[in-house]
């Protein structure tokens, strides 16, 4: 489940499709070269984890990223991304549930497992992502002003959801 060098070809192809379609026009392009993918993997060491979601047929459909926010509080942030052709997040629900179980359990990235996970939802993806999070037991906590960076000097508001290990 955790991204590795073996995922390079599938990730770069999915990134190329997304970059061509400009699926996320306000975000920077995803790395779609070997060098870019290796750099991305390097950024997801230590306090971050990049988990890739595949179908049974080994088609890459998306990713779930966890970032450790506070080690003492054992809290982290989760980001969900569906790749082109798999924008229906219902396809991702089972994988995201498995990723959350991984983050809450002791693992190679979070020694004691996380206690609390937050997820910020961008305005443009609210309905699908909010439904997925609510189906998994996340609680709506409120709106966050100018929380998500979408460009060099562009920021967007977000909706904040959280899940605590004991409630999952």
XYZ file of C-alpha atoms in Angstrom:
168
model
C 0.000 0.000 0.000
C 2.816 2.475 0.776
C 4.338 3.986 -2.354
C 7.650 2.533 -3.499
C 9.938 2.838 -6.525
C 7.942 -0.030 -8.073
C 4.985 2.348 -8.458
C 6.871 4.812 -10.653
C 5.447 3.838 -14.059
C 1.812 3.688 -12.902
C 2.094 6.948 -10.971
C 3.797 8.844 -13.804
C 1.169 7.652 -16.300
C -1.708 8.691 -14.008
C 0.000 12.046 -13.391
C 0.441 12.617 -17.147
C -3.277 11.964 -17.730
C -4.202 14.359 -14.931
C -1.751 17.018 -16.061
C -3.036 16.824 -19.659
C -6.631 17.188 -18.501
C -5.659 19.782 -15.902
C -7.955 17.937 -13.549
C -6.949 20.314 -10.783
C -6.346 23.594 -12.640
C -5.408 25.563 -9.541
C -2.865 23.042 -8.254
C 0.676 22.563 -9.448
C 1.171 19.738 -11.918
C 1.832 16.288 -10.438
C 5.332 14.930 -11.061
C 5.136 12.754 -14.184
C 8.802 11.905 -14.700
C 11.099 9.405 -12.993
C 13.032 12.212 -11.345
C 9.844 13.911 -10.160
C 8.446 10.684 -8.742
C 11.685 9.944 -6.852
C 11.640 13.493 -5.451
C 7.996 12.989 -4.374
C 8.898 9.740 -2.597
C 11.721 11.556 -0.807
C 9.245 14.186 0.424
C 7.113 11.414 1.929
C 9.681 10.042 4.328
C 9.669 10.525 8.077
C 6.624 12.597 9.029
C 4.683 11.799 5.840
C 3.298 8.687 4.176
C 2.100 8.325 0.581
C -0.242 5.360 0.099
C -1.348 4.422 -3.415
C -4.728 2.892 -4.239
C -4.943 0.166 -6.888
C -7.867 -1.853 -8.225
C -7.757 -5.653 -8.212
C -6.600 -5.364 -11.837
C -3.602 -3.303 -10.629
C -4.849 -0.003 -12.082
C -3.733 3.012 -10.043
C -6.851 4.961 -9.062
C -5.654 7.425 -6.428
C -3.636 8.205 -3.364
C -4.049 8.856 0.336
C -1.413 10.972 2.052
C -0.894 11.290 5.797
C 1.217 14.034 7.356
C 2.119 13.915 11.053
C 1.050 17.275 12.491
C 1.917 16.793 16.143
C 3.869 13.800 17.404
C 2.992 14.306 21.076
C -0.734 14.556 20.308
C -0.448 11.796 17.694
C -2.461 13.841 15.217
C -2.153 13.830 11.455
C -3.718 15.267 8.336
C -5.097 13.087 5.557
C -5.396 14.131 1.907
C -7.297 12.071 -0.665
C -6.702 12.291 -4.411
C -8.556 10.412 -7.131
C -6.713 10.142 -10.450
C -8.330 10.805 -13.862
C -11.067 8.362 -14.723
C -11.668 7.533 -11.062
C -13.137 10.796 -9.797
C -16.132 8.991 -8.261
C -14.865 8.788 -4.702
C -17.180 5.894 -3.851
C -14.549 3.760 -5.590
C -12.005 5.023 -3.071
C -14.047 4.532 0.104
C -12.812 1.011 0.883
C -9.201 2.012 0.219
C -9.464 5.144 2.361
C -10.971 3.070 5.191
C -7.992 0.681 4.955
C -5.571 3.631 4.911
C -7.169 5.047 8.065
C -6.864 1.674 9.822
C -3.172 1.671 8.822
C -2.648 5.211 10.188
C -4.342 4.401 13.510
C -2.257 1.240 14.057
C 1.427 1.259 14.996
C 3.368 1.184 11.720
C 6.697 2.050 10.128
C 5.852 5.783 9.922
C 3.820 6.485 13.055
C 5.304 4.420 15.869
C 2.245 4.443 18.117
C -0.274 5.019 15.357
C -2.236 8.227 15.082
C -4.888 9.143 17.640
C -6.649 11.772 15.515
C -6.871 12.407 11.763
C -8.097 15.637 10.193
C -8.967 16.134 6.557
C -9.357 19.469 4.809
C -11.862 19.527 1.970
C -11.509 22.073 -0.819
C -14.593 23.978 -1.907
C -14.628 22.413 -5.367
C -14.670 18.826 -4.047
C -16.956 19.256 -1.041
C -19.989 17.089 -1.952
C -18.164 13.865 -2.915
C -15.357 14.140 -0.402
C -17.667 15.191 2.411
C -19.927 12.203 1.746
C -16.934 9.835 1.762
C -15.624 11.248 5.043
C -19.031 11.158 6.737
C -19.523 7.537 5.593
C -16.251 6.707 7.343
C -17.330 8.379 10.602
C -15.582 11.750 10.263
C -17.163 14.752 12.017
C -17.515 18.186 10.481
C -15.599 20.680 12.657
C -16.069 23.909 10.731
C -14.717 26.082 7.964
C -11.102 27.208 7.830
C -10.399 30.523 6.168
C -7.591 30.615 3.589
C -6.289 27.172 4.622
C -5.291 25.428 1.388
C -2.599 26.750 -0.918
C -3.568 26.319 -4.571
C -0.911 28.415 -6.272
C 2.012 30.743 -5.632
C -0.186 33.399 -4.033
C -3.583 31.698 -4.108
C -5.342 30.276 -1.079
C -8.772 28.706 -0.648
C -11.088 28.169 2.248
C -11.721 24.607 3.343
C -14.055 22.528 5.442
C -12.396 20.604 8.275
C -13.366 17.057 9.263
C -11.853 14.818 11.931
C -11.879 11.239 13.141
C -10.542 9.942 16.460
C -9.140 6.416 16.690
C -11.598 5.350 19.422
C -14.534 6.422 17.222
C -13.487 4.631 14.066
